[in-house]
Coordinates of C-alpha atoms (C1' of nucleotides) in Angstrom, one line a residue:
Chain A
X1 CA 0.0 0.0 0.0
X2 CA 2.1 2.8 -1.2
X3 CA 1.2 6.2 0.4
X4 CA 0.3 8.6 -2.3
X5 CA 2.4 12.3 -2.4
X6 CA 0.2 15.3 -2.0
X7 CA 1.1 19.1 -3.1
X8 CA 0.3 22.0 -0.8
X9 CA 0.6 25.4 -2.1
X10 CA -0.4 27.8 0.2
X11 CA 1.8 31.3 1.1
X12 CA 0.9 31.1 4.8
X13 CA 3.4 29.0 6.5
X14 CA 1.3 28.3 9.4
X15 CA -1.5 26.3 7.3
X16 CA 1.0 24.7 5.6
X17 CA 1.9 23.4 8.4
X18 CA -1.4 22.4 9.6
X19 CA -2.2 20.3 6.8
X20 CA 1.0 18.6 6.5
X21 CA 0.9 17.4 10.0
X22 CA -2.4 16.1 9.6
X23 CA -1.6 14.5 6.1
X24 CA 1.5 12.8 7.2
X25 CA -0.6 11.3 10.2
X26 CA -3.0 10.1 7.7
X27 CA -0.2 8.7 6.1
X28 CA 0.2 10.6 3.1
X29 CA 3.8 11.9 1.8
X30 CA 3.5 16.1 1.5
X31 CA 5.6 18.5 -0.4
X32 CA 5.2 22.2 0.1
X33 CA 5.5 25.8 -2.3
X34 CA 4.8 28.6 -1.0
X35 CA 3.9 30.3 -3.7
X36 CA 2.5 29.4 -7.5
X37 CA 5.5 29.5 -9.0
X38 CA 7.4 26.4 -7.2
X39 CA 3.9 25.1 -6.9
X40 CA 4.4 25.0 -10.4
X41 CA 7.7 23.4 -10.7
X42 CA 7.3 21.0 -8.1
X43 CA 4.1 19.7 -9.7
X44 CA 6.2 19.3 -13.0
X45 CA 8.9 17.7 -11.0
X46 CA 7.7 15.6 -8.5
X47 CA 4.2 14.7 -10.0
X48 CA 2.3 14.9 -7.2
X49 CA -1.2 12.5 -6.6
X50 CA -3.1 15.0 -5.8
X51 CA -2.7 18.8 -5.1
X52 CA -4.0 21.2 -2.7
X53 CA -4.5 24.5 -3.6
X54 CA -5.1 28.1 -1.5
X55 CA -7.0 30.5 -3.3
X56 CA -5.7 33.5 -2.6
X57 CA -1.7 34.4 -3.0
X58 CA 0.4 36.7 -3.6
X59 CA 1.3 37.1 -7.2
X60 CA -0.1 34.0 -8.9
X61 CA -3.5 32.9 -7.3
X62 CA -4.6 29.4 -6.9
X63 CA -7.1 29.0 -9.8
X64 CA -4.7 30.4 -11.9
X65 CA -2.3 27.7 -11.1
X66 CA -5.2 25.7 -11.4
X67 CA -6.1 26.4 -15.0
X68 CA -2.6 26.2 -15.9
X69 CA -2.5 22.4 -14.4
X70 CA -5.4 21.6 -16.0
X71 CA -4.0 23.1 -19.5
X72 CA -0.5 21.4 -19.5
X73 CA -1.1 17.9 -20.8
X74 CA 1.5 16.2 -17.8
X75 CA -0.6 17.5 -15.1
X76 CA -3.9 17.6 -16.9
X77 CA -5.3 14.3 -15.1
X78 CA -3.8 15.8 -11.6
X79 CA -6.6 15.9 -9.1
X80 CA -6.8 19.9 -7.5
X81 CA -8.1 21.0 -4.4
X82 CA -8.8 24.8 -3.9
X83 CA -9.0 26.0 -0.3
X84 CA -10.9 29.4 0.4
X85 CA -11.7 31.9 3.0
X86 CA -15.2 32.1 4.1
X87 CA -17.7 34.0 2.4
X88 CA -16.3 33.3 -0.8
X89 CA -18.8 31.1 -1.5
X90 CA -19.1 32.8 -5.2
X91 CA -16.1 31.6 -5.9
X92 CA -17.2 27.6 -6.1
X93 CA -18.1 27.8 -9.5
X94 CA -15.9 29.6 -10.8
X95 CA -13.0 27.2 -9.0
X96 CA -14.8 24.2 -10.4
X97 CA -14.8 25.8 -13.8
X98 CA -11.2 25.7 -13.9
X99 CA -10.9 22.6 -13.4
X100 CA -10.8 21.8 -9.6
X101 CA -11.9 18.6 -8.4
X102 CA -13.5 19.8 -4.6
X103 CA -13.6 23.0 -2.9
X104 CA -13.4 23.3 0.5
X105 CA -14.3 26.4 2.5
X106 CA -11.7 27.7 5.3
X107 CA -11.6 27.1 8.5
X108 CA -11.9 23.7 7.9
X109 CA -11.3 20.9 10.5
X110 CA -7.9 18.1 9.5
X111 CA -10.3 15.0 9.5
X112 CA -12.5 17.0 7.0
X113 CA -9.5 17.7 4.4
X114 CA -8.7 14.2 4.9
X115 CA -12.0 12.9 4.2
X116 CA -12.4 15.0 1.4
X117 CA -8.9 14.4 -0.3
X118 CA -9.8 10.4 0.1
X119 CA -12.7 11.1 -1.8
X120 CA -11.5 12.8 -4.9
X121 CA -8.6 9.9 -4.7
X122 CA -10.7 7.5 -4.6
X123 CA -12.4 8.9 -8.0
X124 CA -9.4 9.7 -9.6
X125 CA -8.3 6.4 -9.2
X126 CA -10.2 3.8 -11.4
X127 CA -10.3 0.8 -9.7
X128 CA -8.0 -1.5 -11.7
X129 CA -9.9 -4.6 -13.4
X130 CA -7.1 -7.1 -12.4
X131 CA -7.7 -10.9 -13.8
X132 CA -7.7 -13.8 -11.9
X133 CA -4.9 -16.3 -11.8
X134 CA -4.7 -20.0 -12.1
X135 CA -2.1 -22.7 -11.6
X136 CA -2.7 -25.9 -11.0
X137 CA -6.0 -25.7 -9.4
X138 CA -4.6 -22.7 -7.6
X139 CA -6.6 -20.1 -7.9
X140 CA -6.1 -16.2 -6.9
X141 CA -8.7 -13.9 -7.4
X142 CA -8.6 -10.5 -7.0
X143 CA -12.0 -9.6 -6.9
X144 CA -13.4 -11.2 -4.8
X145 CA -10.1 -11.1 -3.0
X146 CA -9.9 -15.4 -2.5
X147 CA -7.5 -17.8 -3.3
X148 CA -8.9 -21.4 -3.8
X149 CA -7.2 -24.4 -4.4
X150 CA -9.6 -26.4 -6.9
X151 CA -12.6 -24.7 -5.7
X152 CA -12.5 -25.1 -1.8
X153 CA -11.1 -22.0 -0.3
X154 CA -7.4 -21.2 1.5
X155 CA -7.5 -19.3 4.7
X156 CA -5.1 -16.9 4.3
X157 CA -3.8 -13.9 5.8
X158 CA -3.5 -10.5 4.1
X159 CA 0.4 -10.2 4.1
X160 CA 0.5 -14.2 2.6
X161 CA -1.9 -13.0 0.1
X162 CA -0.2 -10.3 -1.2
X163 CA 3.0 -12.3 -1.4
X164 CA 1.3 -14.7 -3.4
X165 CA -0.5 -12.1 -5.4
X166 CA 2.7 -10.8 -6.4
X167 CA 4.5 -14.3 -7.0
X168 CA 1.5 -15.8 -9.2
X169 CA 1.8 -12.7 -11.1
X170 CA 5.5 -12.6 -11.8
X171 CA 6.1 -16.6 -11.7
X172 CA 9.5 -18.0 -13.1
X173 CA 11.7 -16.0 -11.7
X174 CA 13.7 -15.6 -8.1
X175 CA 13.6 -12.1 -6.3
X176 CA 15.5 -11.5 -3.2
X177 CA 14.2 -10.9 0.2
X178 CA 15.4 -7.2 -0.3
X179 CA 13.0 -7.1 -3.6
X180 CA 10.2 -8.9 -2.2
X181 CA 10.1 -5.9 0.8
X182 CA 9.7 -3.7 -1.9
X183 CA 7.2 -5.1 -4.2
X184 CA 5.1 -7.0 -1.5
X185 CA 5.3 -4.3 1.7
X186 CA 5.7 -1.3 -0.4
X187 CA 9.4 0.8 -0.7
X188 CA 9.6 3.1 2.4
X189 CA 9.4 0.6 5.5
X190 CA 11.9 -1.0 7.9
X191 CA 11.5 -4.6 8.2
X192 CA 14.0 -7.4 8.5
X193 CA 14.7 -9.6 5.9
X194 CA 14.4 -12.6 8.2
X195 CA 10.8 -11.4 7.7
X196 CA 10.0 -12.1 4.7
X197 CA 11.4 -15.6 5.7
X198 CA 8.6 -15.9 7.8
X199 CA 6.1 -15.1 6.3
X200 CA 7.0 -17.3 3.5
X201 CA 6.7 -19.7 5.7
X202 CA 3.3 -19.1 6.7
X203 CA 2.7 -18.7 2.8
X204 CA 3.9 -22.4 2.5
X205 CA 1.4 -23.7 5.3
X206 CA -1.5 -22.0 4.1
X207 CA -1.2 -23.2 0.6
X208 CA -1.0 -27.0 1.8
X209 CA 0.9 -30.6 1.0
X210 CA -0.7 -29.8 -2.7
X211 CA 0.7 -26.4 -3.6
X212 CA 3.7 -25.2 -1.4
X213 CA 6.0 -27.3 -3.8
X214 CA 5.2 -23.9 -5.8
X215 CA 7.0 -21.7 -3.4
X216 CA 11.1 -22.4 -4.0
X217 CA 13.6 -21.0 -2.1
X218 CA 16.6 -20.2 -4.1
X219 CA 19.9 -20.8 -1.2
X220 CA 21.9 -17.8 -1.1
X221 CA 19.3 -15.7 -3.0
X222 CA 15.4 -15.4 -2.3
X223 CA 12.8 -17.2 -3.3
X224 CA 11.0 -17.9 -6.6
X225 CA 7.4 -19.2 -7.2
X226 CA 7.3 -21.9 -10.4
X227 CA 5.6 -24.6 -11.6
X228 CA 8.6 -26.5 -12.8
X229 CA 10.6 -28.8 -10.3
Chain B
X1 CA -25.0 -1.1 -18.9
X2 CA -26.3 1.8 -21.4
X3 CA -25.9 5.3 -20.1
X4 CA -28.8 7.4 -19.3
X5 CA -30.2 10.7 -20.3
X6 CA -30.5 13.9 -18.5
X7 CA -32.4 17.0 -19.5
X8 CA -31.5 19.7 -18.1
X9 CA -34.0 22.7 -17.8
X10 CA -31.7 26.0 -17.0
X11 CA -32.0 29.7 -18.7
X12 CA -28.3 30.5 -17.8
X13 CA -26.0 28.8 -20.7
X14 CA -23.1 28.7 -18.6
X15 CA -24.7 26.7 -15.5
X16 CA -26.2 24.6 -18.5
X17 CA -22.9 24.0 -20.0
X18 CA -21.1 23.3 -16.8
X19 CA -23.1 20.3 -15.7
X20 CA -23.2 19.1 -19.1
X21 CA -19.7 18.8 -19.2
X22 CA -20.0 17.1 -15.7
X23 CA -22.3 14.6 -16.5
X24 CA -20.7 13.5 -19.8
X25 CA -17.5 13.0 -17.9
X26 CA -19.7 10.6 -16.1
X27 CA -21.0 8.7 -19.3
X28 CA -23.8 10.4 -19.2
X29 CA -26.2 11.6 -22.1
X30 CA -27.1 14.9 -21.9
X31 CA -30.0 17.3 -23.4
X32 CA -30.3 20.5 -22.7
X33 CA -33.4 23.2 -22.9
X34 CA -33.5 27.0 -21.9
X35 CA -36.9 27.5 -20.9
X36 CA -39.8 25.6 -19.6
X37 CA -41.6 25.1 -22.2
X38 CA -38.9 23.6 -24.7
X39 CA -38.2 21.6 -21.6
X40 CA -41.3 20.3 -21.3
X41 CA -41.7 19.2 -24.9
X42 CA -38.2 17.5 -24.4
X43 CA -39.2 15.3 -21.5
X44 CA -42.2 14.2 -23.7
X45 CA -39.9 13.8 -26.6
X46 CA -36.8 12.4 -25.6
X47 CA -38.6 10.4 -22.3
X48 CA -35.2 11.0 -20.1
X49 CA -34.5 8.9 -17.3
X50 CA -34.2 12.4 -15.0
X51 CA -34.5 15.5 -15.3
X52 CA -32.2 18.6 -13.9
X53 CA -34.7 21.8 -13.1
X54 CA -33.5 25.3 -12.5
X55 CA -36.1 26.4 -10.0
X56 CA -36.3 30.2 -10.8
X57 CA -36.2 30.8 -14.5
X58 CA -38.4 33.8 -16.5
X59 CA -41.8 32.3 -17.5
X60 CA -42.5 29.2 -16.6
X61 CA -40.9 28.3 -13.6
X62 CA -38.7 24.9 -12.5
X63 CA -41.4 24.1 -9.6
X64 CA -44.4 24.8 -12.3
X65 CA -42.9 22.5 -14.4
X66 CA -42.0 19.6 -11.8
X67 CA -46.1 19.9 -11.0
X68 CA -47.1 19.4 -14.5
X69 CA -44.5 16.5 -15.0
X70 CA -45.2 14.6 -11.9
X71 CA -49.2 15.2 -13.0
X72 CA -49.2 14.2 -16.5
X73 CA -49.3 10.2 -17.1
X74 CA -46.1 9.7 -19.4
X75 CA -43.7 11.5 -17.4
X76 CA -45.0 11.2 -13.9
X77 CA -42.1 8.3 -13.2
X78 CA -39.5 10.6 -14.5
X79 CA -37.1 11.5 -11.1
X80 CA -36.7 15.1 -11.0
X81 CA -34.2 17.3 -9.3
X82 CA -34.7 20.8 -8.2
X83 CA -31.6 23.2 -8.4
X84 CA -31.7 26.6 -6.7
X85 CA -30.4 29.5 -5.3
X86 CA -28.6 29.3 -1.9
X87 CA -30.5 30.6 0.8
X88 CA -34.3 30.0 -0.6
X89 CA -33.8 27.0 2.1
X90 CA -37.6 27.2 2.8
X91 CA -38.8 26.5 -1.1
X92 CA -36.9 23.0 0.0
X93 CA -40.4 21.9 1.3
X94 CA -42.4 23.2 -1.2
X95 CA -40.3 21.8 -4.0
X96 CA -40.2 18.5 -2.5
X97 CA -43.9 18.2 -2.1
X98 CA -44.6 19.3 -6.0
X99 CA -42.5 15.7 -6.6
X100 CA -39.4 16.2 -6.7
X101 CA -36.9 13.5 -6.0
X102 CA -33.9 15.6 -4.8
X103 CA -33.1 19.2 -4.1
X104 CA -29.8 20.7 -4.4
X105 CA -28.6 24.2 -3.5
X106 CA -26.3 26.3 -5.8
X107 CA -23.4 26.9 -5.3
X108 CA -22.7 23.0 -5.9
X109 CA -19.8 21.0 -7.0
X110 CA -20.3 18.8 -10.1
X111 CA -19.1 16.1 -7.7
X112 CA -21.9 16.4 -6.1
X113 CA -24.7 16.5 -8.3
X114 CA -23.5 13.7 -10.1
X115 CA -23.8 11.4 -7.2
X116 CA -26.8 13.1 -5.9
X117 CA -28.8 12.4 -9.3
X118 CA -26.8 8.6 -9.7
X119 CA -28.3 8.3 -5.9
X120 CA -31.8 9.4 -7.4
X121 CA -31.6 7.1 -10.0
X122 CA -30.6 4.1 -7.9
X123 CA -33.5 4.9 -5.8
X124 CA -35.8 6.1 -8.3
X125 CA -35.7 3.7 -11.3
X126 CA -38.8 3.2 -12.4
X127 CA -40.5 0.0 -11.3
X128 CA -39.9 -2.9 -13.4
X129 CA -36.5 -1.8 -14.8
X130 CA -35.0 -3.2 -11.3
X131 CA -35.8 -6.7 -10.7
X132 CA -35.7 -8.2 -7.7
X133 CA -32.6 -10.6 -6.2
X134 CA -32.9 -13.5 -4.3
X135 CA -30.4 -15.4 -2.8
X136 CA -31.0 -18.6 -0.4
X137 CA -34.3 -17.7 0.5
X138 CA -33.5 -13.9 1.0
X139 CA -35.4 -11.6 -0.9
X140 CA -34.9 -7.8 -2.3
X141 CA -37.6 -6.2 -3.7
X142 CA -36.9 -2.9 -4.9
X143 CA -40.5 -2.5 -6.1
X144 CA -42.0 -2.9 -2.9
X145 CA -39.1 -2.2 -1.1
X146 CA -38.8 -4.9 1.1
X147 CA -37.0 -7.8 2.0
X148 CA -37.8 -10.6 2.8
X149 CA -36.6 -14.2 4.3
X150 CA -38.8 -17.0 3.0
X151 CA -41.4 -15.0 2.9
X152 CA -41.5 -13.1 6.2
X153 CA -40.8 -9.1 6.2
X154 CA -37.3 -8.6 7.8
X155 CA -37.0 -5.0 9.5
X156 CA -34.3 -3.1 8.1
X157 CA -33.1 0.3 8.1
X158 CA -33.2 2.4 4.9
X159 CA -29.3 2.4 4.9
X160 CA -29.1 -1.7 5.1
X161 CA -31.7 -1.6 2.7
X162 CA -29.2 0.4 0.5
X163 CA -26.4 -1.7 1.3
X164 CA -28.2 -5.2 1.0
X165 CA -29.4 -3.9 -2.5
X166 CA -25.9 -3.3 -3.6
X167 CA -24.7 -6.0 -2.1
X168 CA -26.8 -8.5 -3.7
X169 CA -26.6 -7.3 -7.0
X170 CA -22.9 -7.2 -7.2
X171 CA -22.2 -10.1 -5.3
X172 CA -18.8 -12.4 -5.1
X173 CA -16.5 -9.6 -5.1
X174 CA -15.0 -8.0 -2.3
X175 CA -15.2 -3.9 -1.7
X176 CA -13.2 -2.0 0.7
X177 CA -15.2 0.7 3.4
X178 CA -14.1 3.3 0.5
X179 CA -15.8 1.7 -2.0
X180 CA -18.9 0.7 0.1
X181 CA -18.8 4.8 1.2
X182 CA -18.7 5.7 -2.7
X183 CA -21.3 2.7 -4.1
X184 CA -23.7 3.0 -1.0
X185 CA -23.7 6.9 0.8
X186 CA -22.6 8.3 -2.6
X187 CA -19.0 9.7 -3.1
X188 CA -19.3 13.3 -2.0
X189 CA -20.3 12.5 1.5
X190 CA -18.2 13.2 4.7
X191 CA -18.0 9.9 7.0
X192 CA -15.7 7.9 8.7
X193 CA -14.7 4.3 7.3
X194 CA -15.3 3.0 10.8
X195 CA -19.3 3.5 10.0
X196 CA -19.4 1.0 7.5
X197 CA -18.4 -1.7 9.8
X198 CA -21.3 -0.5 12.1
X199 CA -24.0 -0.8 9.4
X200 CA -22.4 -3.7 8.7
X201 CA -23.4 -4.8 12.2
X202 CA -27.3 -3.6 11.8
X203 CA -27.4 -5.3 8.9
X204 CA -26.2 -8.4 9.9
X205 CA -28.4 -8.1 12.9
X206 CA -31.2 -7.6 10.9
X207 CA -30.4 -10.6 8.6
X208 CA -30.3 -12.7 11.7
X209 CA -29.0 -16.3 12.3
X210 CA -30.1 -17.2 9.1
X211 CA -28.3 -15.3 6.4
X212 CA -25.4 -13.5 8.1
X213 CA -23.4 -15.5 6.9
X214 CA -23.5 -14.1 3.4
X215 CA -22.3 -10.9 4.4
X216 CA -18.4 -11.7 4.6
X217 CA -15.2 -9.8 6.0
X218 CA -12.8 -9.8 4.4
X219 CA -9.8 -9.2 6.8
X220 CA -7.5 -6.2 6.0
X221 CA -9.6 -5.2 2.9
X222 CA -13.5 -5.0 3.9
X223 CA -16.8 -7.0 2.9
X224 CA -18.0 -9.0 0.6
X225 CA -21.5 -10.7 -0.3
X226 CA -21.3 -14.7 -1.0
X227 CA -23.1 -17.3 -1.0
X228 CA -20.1 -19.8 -0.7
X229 CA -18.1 -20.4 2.0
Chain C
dG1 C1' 33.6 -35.4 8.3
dC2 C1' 33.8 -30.6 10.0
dC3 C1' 32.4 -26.0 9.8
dG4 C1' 30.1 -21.8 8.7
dG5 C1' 26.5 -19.8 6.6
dC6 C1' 21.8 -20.2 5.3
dC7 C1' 17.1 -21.2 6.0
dG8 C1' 13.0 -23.5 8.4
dT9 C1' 10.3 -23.3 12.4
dG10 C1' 7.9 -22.4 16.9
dA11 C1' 7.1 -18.9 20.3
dC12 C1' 6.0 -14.3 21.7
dA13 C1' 4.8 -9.6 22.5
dG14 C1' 3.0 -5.6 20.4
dA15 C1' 0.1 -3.8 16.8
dA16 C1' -3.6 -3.8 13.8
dC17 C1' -8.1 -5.0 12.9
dC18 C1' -12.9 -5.8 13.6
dG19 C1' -17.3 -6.6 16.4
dT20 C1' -20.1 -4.5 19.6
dG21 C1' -22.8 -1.6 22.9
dA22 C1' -23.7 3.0 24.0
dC23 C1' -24.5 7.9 23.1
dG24 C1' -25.8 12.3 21.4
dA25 C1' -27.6 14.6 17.4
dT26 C1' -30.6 14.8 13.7
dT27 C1' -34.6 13.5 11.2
dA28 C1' -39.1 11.6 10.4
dC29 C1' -43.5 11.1 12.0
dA30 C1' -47.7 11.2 14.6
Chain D
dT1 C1' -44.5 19.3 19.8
dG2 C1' -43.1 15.3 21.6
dT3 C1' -41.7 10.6 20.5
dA4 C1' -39.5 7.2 17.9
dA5 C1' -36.2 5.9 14.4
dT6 C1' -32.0 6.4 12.3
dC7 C1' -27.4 8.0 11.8
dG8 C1' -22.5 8.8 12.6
dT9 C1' -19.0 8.4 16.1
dC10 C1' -16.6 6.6 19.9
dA11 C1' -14.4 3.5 23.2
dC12 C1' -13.6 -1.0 24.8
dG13 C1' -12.1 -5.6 24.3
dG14 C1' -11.3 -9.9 21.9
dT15 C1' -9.1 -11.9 18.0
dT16 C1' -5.9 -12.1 14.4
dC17 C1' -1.8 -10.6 12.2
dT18 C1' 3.0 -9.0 12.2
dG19 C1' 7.7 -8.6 12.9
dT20 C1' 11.4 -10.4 15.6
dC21 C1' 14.2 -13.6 17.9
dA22 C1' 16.4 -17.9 19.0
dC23 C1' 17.2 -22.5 18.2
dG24 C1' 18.5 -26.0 15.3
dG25 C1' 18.7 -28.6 11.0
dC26 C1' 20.5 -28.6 6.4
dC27 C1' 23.6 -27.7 2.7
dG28 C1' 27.9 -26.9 0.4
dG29 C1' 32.8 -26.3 0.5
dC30 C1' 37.0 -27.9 2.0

DNA sequence: GCCGGCCGTGACAGAACCGTGACGATTACA
DNA sequence: TGTAATCGTCACGGTTCTGTCACGGCCGGC
């Protein structure tokens, strides 16, 4: 579950602040500008999920940044925020005109940015239409999130299933323990790489006498999930 | 799944041509009409599956209109949705009681009328459109609006109802709290995740002994509706 | 056959996750 | 206008999951 990067652009350092504290609790990575211009630039640059937007600046306002995102083809599809004063309310329209995705009214309360932002994430985010995999009567499916083994159903664990996610979907090929962190955990966390030993482990059990013959380990290496010998 | 129509009945071009754009960003078809009059010869025409009414509009106005539609035979089915000015909070009543399904305030965010009319139309399809689902002796009737377990009326809360209904017609297929908050409350809403699981509770209370069982967690992800397992 | 490194395995404590009852607020209804 | 129903939130507690460790077996090289 990689934590998506959010943009704030806003000239007062204090609200910056704010919202960064409460993003970063929410798990979210957060970038800051302080003004349009490296708003700008560090939308270009660091391509930013989503970004949040204050209305009013100095030189450059927000929906003018915002019409310029929404112009530029690389950060056309970037979801935008506008923040506002109170009793700006006239403004909604005109900020949704140019392209922003929500509009949220200051002061606001943390949980309600969060909320908010999850929502326009969540839409700006088609939900992937990812196939189901079978080998040898072993069967993942992602939508309705099961893994079978010639129809009766594996209990499983959500770390396991990921883990075998990954492996049915990259099969025939070994990936260290170091590799496995990141493409089964996600990049940025600390975990041993014992760990992934474990959990392996628990990955063998669950699939049973029938399957585990398709986990390998691969001495001195990692660990590789294949059909042949 | 073909998309549906929308008239819209609005004398201001660019309030028109904002929710147009909206709506056929949400696969929507989209008619338009400037004045009452063309907008009632429209519905009769084109038979929409909703219609969008300004409320104040020179001539004719939206309410007048909503009365005639909701009186005359052909289009009395047809969901309608009243938009108006902010602070005419008391027409609410009045607009609601000529027929109308749904009332939204201007300013609004496109975000939000589009789930506020797909929330209409989920409620509001005309009877005999949505069949009825049953599934080991539980029944959803969206006609009626009922459900049933071999027979007998189950009490259930209009927000189970809403969440049985999606439920049993997209069954097998796990969906996060995110999703549920999106599919069920409608996107633009404001709620924890946490809530789901609690509806999730009524409703499994309210299925009893008998059927809980199809309503699923799915540990680390969210729910699911099955009949296996 | 010996040895060092590598990996399987069981145990464990802390964290995460989910079910559940209760509560205040709002809404619907009589 | 009062009463009931419903809603969203919270806090508590049980259960499951997770990451780590330690022990010991296994393997390969010499």
């Amino acid at each position: 579950m990689s934590s998506k990067t959010v943009l704030i652009v806003d000239d007062e350092s204090s609200i910056r602040e704010m919202i960064a504290v409460a993003l970063e609790m929410a798990d979210y990575r957060v970038l800051e500008a302080e003004n349009a211009q490296t708003g700008h630039a560090m939308a270009l640059d660091h391509k930013p999920d989503l970004v949040l937007l204050d209305w009013m600046m100095p030189g450059t306002s927000g929906i003018e940044l915002a019409r310029r995102l929404k112009r530029e083809e690389a950060t056309a599809e970037m979801p935008i925020i506008l923040l506002t004063a109170k009793g700006e309310e006239d403004n909604k329209i005109q900020g949704l005109e140019a392209g922003a995705d929500d509009y949220i009214t200051k002061p606001f309360s943390p949980r309600e940015l969060v909320a908010r932002l999850k929502a326009v994430l969540r839409r700006a985010t088609p939900a992937g239409v990812e196939e189901s995999v079978e080998v040898e009567g072993l069967k993942l499916d992602p939508a309705s999130h099961r893994v079978t083994s010639h129809g009766s159903a594996l209990e499983i664990g959500p770390t396991e299933y990921r883990l075998l996610q990954f492996f049915m979907t990259h099969q025939e090929r070994a990936y260290t323990r170091s590799q496995l962190l990141d493409q089964v955990w996600g990049g940025n966390v600390y975990v041993e790489e014992r760990t992934v030993d474990v959990h392996i482990r628990r990955l063998r059990k669950s699939l049973g006498e029938t399957h585990q013959h398709l986990v390998q380990t691969v001495r001195g290496t990692g660990y590789r999930f294949s059909t042949r010998e």
